[in-house]
mmCIF file of C-alpha atoms and ligand atoms in Angstrom:
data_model
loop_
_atom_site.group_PDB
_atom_site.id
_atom_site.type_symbol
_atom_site.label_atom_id
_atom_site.label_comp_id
_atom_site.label_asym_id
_atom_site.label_seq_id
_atom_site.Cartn_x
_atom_site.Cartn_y
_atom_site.Cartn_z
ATOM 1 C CA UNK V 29 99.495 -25.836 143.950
ATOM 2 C CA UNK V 30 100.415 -24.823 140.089
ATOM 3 C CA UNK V 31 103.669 -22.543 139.417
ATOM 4 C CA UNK V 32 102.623 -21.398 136.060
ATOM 5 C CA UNK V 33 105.208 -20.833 133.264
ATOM 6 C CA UNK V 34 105.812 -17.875 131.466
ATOM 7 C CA UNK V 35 106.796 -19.986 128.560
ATOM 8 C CA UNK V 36 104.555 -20.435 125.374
ATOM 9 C CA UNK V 37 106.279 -22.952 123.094
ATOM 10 C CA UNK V 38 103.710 -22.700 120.512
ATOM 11 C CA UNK V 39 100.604 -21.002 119.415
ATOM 12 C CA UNK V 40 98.298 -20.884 116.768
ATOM 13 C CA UNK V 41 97.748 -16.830 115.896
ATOM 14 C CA UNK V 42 96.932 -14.960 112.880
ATOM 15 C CA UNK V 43 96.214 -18.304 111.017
ATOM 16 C CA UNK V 44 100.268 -18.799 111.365
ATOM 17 C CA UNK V 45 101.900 -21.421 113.964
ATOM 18 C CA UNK V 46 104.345 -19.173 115.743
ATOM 19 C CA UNK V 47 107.090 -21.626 117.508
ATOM 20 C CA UNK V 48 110.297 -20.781 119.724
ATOM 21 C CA UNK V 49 112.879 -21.612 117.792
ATOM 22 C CA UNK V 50 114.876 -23.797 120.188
ATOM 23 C CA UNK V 51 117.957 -24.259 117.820
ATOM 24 C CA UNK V 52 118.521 -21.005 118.949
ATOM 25 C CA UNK V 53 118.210 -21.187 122.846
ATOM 26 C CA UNK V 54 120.015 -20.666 125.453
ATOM 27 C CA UNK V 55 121.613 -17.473 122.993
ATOM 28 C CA UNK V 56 118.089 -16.268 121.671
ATOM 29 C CA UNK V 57 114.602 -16.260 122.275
ATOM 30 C CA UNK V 58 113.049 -15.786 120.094
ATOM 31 C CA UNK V 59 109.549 -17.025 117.625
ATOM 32 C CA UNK V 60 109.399 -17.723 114.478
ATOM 33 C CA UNK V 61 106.281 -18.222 112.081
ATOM 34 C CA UNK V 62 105.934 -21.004 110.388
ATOM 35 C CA UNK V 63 103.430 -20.583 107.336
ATOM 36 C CA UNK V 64 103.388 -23.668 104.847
ATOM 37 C CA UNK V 65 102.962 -27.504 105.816
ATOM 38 C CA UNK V 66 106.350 -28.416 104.129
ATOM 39 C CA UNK V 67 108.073 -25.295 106.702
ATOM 40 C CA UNK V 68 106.061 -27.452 109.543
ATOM 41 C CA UNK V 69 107.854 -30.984 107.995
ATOM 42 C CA UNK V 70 111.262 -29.418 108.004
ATOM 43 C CA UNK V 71 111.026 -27.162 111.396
ATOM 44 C CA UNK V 72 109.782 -30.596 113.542
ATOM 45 C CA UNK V 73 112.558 -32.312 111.105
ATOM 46 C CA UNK V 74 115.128 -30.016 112.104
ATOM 47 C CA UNK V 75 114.106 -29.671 115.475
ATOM 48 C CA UNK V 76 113.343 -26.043 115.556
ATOM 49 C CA UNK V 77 109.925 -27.661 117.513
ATOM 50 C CA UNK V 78 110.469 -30.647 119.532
ATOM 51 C CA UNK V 79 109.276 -32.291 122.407
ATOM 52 C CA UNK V 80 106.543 -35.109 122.053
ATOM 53 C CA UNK V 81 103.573 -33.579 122.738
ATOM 54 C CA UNK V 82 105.025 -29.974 121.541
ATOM 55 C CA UNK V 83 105.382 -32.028 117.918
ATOM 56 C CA UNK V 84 101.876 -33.177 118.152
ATOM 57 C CA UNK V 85 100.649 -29.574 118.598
ATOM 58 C CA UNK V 86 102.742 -28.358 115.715
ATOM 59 C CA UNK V 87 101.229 -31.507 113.509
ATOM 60 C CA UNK V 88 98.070 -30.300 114.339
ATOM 61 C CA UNK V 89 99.043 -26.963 113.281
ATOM 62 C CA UNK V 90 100.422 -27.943 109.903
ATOM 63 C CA UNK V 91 97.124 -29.781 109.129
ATOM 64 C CA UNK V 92 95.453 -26.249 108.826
ATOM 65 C CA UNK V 93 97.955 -24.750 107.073
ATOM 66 C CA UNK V 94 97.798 -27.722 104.357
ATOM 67 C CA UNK V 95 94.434 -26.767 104.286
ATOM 68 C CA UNK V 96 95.173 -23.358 103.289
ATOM 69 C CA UNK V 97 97.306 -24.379 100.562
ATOM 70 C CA UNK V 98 94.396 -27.236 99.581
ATOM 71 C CA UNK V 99 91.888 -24.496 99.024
ATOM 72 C CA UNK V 100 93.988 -22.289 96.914
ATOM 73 C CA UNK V 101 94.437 -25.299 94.800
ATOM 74 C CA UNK V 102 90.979 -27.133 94.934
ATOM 75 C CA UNK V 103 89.001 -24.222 95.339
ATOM 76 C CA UNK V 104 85.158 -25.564 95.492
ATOM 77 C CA UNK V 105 85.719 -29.438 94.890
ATOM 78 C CA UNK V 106 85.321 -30.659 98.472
ATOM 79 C CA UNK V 107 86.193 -34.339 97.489
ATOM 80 C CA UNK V 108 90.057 -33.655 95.731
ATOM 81 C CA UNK V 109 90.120 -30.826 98.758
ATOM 82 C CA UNK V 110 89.593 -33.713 101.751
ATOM 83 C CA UNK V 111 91.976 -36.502 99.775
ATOM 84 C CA UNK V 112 94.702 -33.645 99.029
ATOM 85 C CA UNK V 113 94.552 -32.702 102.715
ATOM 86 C CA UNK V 114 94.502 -36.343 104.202
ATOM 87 C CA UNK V 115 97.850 -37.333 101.997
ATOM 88 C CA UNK V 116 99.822 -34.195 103.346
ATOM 89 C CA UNK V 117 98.628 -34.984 106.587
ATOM 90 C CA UNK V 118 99.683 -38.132 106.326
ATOM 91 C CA UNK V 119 103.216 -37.102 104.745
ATOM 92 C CA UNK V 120 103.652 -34.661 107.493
ATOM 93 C CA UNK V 121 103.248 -38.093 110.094
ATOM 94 C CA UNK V 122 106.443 -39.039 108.700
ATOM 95 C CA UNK V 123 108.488 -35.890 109.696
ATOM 96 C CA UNK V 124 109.682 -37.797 112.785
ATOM 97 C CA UNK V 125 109.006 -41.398 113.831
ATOM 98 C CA UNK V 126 109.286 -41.927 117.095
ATOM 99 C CA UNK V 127 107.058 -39.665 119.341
ATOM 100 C CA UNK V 128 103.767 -40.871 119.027
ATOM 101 C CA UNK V 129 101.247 -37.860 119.749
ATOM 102 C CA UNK V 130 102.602 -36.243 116.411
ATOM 103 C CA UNK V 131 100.440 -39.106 114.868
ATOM 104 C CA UNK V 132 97.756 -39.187 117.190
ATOM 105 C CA UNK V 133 97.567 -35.303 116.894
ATOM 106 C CA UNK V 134 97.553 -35.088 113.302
ATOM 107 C CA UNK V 135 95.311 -38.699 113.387
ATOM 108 C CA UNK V 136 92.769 -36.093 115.393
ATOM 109 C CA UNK V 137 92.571 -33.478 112.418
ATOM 110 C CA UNK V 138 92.399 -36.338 109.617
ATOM 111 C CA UNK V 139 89.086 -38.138 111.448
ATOM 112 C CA UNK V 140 87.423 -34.393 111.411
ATOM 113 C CA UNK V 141 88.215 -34.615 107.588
ATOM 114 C CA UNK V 142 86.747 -37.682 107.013
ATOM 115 C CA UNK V 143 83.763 -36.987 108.842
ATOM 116 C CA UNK V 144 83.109 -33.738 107.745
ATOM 117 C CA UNK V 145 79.838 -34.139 105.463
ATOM 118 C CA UNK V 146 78.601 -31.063 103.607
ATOM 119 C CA UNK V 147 80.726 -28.967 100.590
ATOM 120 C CA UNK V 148 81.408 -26.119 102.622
ATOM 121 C CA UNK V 149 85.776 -26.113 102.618
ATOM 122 C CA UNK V 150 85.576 -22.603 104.734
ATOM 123 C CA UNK V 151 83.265 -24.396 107.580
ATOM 124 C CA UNK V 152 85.519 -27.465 107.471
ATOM 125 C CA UNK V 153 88.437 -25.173 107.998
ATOM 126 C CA UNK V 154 87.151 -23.670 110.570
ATOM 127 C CA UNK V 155 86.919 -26.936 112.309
ATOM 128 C CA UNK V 156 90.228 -27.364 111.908
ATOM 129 C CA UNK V 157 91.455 -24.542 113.628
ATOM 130 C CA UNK V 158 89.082 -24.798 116.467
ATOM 131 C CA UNK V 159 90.620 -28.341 116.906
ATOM 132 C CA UNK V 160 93.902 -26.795 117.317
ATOM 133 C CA UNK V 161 92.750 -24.292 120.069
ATOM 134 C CA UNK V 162 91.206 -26.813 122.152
ATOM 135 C CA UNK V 163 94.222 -29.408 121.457
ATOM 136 C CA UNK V 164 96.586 -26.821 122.608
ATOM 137 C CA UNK V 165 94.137 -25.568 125.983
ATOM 138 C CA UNK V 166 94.283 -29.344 126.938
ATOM 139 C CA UNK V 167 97.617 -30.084 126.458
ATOM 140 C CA UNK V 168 98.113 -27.176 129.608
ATOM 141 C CA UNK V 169 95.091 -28.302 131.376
ATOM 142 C CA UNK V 170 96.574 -32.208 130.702
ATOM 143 C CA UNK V 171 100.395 -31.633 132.331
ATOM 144 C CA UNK V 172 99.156 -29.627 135.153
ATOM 145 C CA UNK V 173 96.869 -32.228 136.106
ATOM 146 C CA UNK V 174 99.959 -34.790 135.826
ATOM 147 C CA UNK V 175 102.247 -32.505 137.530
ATOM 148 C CA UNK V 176 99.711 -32.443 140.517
ATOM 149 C CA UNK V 177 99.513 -36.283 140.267
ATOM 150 C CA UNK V 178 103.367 -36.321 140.130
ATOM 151 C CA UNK V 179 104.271 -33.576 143.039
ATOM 152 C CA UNK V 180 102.208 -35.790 145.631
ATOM 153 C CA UNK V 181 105.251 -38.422 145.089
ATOM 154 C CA UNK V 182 107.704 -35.849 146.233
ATOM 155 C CA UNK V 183 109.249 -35.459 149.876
ATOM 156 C CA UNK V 184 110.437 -32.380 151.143
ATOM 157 C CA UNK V 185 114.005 -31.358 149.610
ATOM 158 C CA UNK V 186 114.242 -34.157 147.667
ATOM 159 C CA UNK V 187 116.662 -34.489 144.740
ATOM 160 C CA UNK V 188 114.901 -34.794 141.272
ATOM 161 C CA UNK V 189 117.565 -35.824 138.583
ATOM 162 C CA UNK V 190 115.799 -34.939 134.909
ATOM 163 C CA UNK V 191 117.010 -35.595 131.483
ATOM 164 C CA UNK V 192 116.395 -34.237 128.085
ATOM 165 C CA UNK V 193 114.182 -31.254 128.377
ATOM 166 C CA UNK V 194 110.203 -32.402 128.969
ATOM 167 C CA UNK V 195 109.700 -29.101 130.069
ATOM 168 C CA UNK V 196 106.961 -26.007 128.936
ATOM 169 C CA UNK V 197 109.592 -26.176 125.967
ATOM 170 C CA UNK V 198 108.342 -29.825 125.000
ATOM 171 C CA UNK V 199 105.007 -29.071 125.304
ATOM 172 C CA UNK V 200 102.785 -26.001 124.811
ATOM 173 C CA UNK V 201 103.643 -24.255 128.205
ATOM 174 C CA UNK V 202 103.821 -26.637 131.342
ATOM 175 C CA UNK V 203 105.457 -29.700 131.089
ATOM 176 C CA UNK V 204 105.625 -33.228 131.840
ATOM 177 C CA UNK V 205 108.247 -34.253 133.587
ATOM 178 C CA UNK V 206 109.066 -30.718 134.889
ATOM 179 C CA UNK V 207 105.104 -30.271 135.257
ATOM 180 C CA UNK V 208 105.836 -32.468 138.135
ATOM 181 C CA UNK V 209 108.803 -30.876 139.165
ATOM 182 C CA UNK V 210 107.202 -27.247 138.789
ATOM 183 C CA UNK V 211 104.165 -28.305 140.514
ATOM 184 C CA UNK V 212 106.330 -29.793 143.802
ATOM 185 C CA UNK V 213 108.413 -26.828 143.523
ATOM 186 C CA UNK V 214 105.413 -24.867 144.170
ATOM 187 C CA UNK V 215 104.573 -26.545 147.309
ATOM 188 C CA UNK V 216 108.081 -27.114 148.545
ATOM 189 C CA UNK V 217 110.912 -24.195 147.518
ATOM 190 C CA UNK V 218 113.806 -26.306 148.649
ATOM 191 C CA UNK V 219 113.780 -29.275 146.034
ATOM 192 C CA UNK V 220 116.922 -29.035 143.627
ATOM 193 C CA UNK V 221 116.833 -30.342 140.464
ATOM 194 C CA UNK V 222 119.838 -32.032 138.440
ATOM 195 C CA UNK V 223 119.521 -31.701 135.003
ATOM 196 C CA UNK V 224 121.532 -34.098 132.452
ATOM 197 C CA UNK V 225 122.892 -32.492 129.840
ATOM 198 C CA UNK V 226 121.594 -35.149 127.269
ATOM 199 C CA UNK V 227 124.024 -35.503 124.546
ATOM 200 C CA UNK V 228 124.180 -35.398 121.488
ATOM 201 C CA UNK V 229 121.349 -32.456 121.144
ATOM 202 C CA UNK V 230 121.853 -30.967 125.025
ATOM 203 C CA UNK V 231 118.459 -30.644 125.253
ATOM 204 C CA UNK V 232 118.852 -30.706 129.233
ATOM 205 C CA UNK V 233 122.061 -28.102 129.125
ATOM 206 C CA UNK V 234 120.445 -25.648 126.215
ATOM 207 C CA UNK V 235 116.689 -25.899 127.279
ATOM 208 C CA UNK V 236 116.353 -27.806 130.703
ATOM 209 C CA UNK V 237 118.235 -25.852 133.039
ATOM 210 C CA UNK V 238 117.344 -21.983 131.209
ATOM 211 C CA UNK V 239 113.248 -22.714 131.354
ATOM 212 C CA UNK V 240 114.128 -23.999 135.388
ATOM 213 C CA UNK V 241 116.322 -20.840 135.683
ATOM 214 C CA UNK V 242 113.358 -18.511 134.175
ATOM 215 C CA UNK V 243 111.002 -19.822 136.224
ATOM 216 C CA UNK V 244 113.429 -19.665 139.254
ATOM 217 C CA UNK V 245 113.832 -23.614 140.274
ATOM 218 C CA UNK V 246 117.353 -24.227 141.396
ATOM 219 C CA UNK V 247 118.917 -26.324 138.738
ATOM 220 C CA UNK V 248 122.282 -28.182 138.744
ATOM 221 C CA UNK V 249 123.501 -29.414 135.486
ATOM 222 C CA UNK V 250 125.799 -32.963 135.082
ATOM 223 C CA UNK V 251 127.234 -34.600 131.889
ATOM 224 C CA UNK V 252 124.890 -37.445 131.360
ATOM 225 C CA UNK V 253 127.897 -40.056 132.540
ATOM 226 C CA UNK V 254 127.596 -38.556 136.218
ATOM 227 C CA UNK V 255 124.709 -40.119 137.188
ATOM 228 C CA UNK V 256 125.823 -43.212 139.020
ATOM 229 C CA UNK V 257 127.692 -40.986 141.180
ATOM 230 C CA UNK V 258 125.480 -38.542 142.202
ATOM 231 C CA UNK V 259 123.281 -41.268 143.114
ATOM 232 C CA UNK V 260 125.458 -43.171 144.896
ATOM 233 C CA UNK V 261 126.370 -39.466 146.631
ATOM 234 C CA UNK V 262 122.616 -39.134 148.076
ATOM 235 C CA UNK V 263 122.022 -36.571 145.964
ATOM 236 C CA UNK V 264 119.073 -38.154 144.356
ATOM 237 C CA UNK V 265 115.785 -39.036 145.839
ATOM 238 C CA UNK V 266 113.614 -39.928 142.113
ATOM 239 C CA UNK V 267 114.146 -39.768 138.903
ATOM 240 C CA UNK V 268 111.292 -38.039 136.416
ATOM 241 C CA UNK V 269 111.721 -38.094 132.662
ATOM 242 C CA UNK V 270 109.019 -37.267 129.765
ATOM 243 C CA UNK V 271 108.076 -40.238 127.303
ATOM 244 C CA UNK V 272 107.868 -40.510 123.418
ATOM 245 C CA UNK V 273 105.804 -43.479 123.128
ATOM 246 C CA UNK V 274 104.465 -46.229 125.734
ATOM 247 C CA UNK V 275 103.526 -49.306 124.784
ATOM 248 C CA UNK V 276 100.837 -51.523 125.655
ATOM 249 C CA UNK V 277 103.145 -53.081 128.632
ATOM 250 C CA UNK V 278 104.477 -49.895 129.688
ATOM 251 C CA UNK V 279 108.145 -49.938 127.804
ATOM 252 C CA UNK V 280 108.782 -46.412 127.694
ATOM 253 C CA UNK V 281 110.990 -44.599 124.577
ATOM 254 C CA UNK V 282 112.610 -41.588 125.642
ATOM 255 C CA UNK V 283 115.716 -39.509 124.775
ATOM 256 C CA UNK V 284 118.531 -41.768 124.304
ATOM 257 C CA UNK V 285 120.252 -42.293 127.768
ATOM 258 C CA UNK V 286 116.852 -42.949 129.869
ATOM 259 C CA UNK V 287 117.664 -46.510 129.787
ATOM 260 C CA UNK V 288 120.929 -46.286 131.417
ATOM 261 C CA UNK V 289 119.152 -43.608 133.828
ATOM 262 C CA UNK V 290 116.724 -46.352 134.935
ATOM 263 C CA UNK V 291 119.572 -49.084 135.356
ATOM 264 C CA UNK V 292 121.277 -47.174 137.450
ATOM 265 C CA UNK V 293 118.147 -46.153 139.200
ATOM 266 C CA UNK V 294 117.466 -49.483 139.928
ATOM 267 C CA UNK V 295 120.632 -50.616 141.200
ATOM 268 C CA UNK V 296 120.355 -47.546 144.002
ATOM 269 C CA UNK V 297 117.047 -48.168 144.860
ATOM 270 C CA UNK V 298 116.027 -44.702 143.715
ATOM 271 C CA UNK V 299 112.389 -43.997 142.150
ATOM 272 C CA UNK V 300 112.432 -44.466 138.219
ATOM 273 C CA UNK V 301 109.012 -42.534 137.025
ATOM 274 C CA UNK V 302 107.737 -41.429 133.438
ATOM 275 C CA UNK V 303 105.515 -38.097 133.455
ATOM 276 C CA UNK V 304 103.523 -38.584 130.020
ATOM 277 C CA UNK V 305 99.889 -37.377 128.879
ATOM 278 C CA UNK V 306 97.785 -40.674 127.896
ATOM 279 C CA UNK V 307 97.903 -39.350 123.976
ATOM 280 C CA UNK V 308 101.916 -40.759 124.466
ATOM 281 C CA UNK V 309 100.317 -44.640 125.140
ATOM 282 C CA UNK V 310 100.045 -46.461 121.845
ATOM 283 C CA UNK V 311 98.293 -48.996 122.634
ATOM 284 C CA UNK V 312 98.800 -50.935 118.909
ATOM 285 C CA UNK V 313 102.028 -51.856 120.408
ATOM 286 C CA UNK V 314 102.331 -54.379 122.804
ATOM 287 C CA UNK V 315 105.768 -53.636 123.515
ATOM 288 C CA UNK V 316 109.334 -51.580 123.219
ATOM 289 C CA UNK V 317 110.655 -53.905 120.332
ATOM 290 C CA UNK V 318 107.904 -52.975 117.957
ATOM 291 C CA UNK V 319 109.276 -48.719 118.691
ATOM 292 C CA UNK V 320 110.215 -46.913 116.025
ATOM 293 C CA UNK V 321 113.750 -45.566 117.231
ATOM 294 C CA UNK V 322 115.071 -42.753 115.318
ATOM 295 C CA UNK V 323 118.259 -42.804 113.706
ATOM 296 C CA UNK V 324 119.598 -39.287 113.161
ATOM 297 C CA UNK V 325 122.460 -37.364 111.600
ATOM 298 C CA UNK V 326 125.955 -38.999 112.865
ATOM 299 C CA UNK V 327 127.506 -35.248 112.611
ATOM 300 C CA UNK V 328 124.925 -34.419 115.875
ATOM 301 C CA UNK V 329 127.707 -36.744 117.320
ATOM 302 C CA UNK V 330 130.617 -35.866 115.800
ATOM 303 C CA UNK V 331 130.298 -32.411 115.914
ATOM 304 C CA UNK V 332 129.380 -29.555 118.816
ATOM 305 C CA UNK V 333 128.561 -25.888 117.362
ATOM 306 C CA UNK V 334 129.116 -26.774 113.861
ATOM 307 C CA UNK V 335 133.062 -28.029 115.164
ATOM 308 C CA UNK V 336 134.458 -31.375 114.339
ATOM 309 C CA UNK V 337 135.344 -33.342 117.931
ATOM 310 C CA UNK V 338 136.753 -36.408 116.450
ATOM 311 C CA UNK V 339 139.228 -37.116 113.637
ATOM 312 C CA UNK V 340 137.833 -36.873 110.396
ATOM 313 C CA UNK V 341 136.563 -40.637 109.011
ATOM 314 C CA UNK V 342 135.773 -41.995 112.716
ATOM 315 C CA UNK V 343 132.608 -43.804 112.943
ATOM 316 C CA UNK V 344 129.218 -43.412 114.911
ATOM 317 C CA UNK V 345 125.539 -44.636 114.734
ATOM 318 C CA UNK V 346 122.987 -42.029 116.321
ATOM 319 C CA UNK V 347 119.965 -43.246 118.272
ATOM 320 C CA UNK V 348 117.933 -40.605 119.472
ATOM 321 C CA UNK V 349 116.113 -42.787 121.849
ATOM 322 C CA UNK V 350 116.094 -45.802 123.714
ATOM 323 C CA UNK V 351 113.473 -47.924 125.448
ATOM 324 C CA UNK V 352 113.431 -48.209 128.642
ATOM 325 C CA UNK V 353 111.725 -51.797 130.046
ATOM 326 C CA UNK V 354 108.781 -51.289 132.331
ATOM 327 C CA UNK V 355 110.508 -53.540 135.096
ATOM 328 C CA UNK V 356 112.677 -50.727 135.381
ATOM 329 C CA UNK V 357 109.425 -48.103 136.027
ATOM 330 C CA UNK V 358 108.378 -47.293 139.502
ATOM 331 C CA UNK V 359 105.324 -45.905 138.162
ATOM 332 C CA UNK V 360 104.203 -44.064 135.037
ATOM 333 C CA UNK V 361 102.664 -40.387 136.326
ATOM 334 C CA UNK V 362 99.603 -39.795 133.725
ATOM 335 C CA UNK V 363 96.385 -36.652 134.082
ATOM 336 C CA UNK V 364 94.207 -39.360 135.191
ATOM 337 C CA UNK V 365 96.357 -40.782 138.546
ATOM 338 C CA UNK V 366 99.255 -43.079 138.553
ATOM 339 C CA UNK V 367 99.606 -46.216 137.317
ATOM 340 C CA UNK V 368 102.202 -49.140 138.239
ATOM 341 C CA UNK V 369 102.860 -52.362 138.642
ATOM 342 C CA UNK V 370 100.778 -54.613 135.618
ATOM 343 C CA UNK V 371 101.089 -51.794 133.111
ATOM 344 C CA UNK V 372 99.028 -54.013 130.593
ATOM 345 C CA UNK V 373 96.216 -54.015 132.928
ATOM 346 C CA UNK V 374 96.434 -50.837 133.778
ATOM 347 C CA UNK V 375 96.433 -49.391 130.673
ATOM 348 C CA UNK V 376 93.622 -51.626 129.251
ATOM 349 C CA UNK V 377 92.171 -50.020 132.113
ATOM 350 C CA UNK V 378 92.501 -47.011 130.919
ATOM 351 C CA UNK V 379 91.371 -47.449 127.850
ATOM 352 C CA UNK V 380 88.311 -49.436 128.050
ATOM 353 C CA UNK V 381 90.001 -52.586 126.513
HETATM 354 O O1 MRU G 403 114.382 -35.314 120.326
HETATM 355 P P1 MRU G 403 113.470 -34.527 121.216
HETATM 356 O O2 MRU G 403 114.123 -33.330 121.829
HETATM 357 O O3 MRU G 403 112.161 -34.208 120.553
HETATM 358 O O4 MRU G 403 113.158 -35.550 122.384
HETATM 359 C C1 MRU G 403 112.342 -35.158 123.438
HETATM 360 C C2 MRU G 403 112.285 -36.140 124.534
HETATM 361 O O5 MRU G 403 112.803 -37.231 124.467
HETATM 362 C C3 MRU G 403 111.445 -35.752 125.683
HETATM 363 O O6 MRU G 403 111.972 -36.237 126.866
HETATM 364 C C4 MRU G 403 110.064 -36.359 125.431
HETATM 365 O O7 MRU G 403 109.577 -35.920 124.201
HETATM 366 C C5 MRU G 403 109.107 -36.030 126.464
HETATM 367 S S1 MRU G 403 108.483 -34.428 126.185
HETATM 368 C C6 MRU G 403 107.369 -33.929 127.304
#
């Protein structure tokens, strides 16, 4: 059974990529357009849309709207038009490093460049944007399928502990992680989620808990250092998070904190799983160490609404993810079934290797 949600995190309409701005949540609700490929570098920058597979979308997004600006400025020369297009497309990979469907997104519109024969700039843009409709219908169609896949793990009133938001708010309007949760929620009303609050961003506090609250989920939220206990408590029966990038072996990068999540998993015998569409494998890398790990702003740590909570000149380093090793994975939840156990295998599997 599906809950839908009434969330739409991103859409392309009017030839403009509208986005909720989720700096602004829980306070506001509220979308924003985003018209220029350098506004899509700065809002996925900045966090305005985030999410792994959410980015993706929005790379996708920005590919078209480079090609707007490519065909004001290369009007009927097809050739400088395609090689204009493919380096802002590539510029725009850089806009964050770790979450790997923003490349494989934007890697999707660059290969319909490239192969696009014929002078035609309108036709190719079209092309473009059709891309972006159909990336953005499967992206739904992809998550529900994994939340099904995911819910069948779930017993009746179970405890689901979450953390960061991989939510409708990460994606374009389901969810990974809470795909699964919505989609057991659907067949069993008593589950009760615990949400970490996932600093230094609080992307569990600010987004987690008010999509599970809109959609009417019952939602407890804990500082990310209570985890151990509630476990230990009984309160937990599994543990779903979203991914950023799998590797080959199944080493997961998530929101910084998973790791320590899955530890403590472990040593309470409580189910560790990743919910993650197969466009979040990378299968160049064979494993975690060869991650890109973001390193972001140190005032995300030392500061909460704009206020200093430290004394001025103490000193921080800010990971915004960690890698979590697949011995500590009960089983990676993906739109074609489950996989576990030799990850490598699995996903070579997978993916015809
Ligand atoms: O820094 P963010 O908010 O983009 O990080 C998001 C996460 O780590 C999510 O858990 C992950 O992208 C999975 S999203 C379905």
């Amino acid at each position: 059974m599906i809950l839908e949600s009434k969330i739409r995190t991103i859409k392309w309409e009017d030839n403009v990529s509208k986005v909720i701005d989720q700096t602004l949540l829980p306070y506001e609700y509220k979308y924003i357009e985003i018209k220029s490929i350098e506004n899509m570098y700065e809002s996925i920058k900045n966090m305005i849309v985030r999410g792994a597979p959410a980015i993706g979308i929005a790379g996708a997004h920005g590919v078209v709207l480079g090609a707007y600006e490519c065909e004001k400025e290369y009007g009927n020369d097809i050739i400088q038009f395609k090689d204009n297009l493919i380096k802002k497309s590539i510029w725009l990979k850089t806009s964050r490093p770790t979450a790997v469907n923003l490349m494989w997104a934007i890697d999707k519109q660059i290969e319909i460049i490239k192969k696009f024969e014929g002078c035609n700039i309108q036709r190719l843009i079209e092309e473009l944007e059709m891309n972006v409709k159909s990336l953005e219908e499967d992206d739904i169609k992809i998550n529900k399928k994994i939340g099904e896949n995911g819910a069948k793990l779930v017993g009746k009133s179970w405890g689901i502990l979450t953390h960061c938001n991989a939510g409708a708010l990460a994606t374009v309007g389901y969810g990974t992680a809470l795909g699964v949760i919505r989609s057991a929620y659907a067949n069993d009303k008593t589950i009760k989620v615990y949400a970490n609050e996932t600093r230094p961003r609080q992307q569990g506090a600010r987004l987690t808990t008010w999509e599970l609250i809109e959609d009417g989920i019952d939602v407890t939220l804990l500082t990310d250092a209570m985890c151990s206990y509630f476990m230990k408590s009984g309160y937990i029966d599994m543990v779903v998070v979203g991914a950023d990038r799998i590797a080959l072996n199944g080493d997961t990068a998530n929101k910084i904190g998973t790791y320590t999540l899955a530890i403590c998993a472990k040593y309470h015998n409580i189910p560790f799983y990743i919910a993650a569409p197969k466009s979040t494998i990378d299968v160049k890398i064979k494993n975690g160490n060869e991650i890109p790990i973001e390193i972001r702003d140190e005032n995300e740590v030392f500061k909460i609404n704009g206020k200093l909570i430290c004394r001025e000149g103490t000193k921080t380093i800010n990971p915004s993810f960690d890698v979590t090793p697949n011995e500590l994975i009960s089983g990676i939840i993906l739109e074609d079934g489950i996989i576990s156990g030799d990850y490598e295998k699995e996903i070579k599997k997978l993916f015809n290797m």
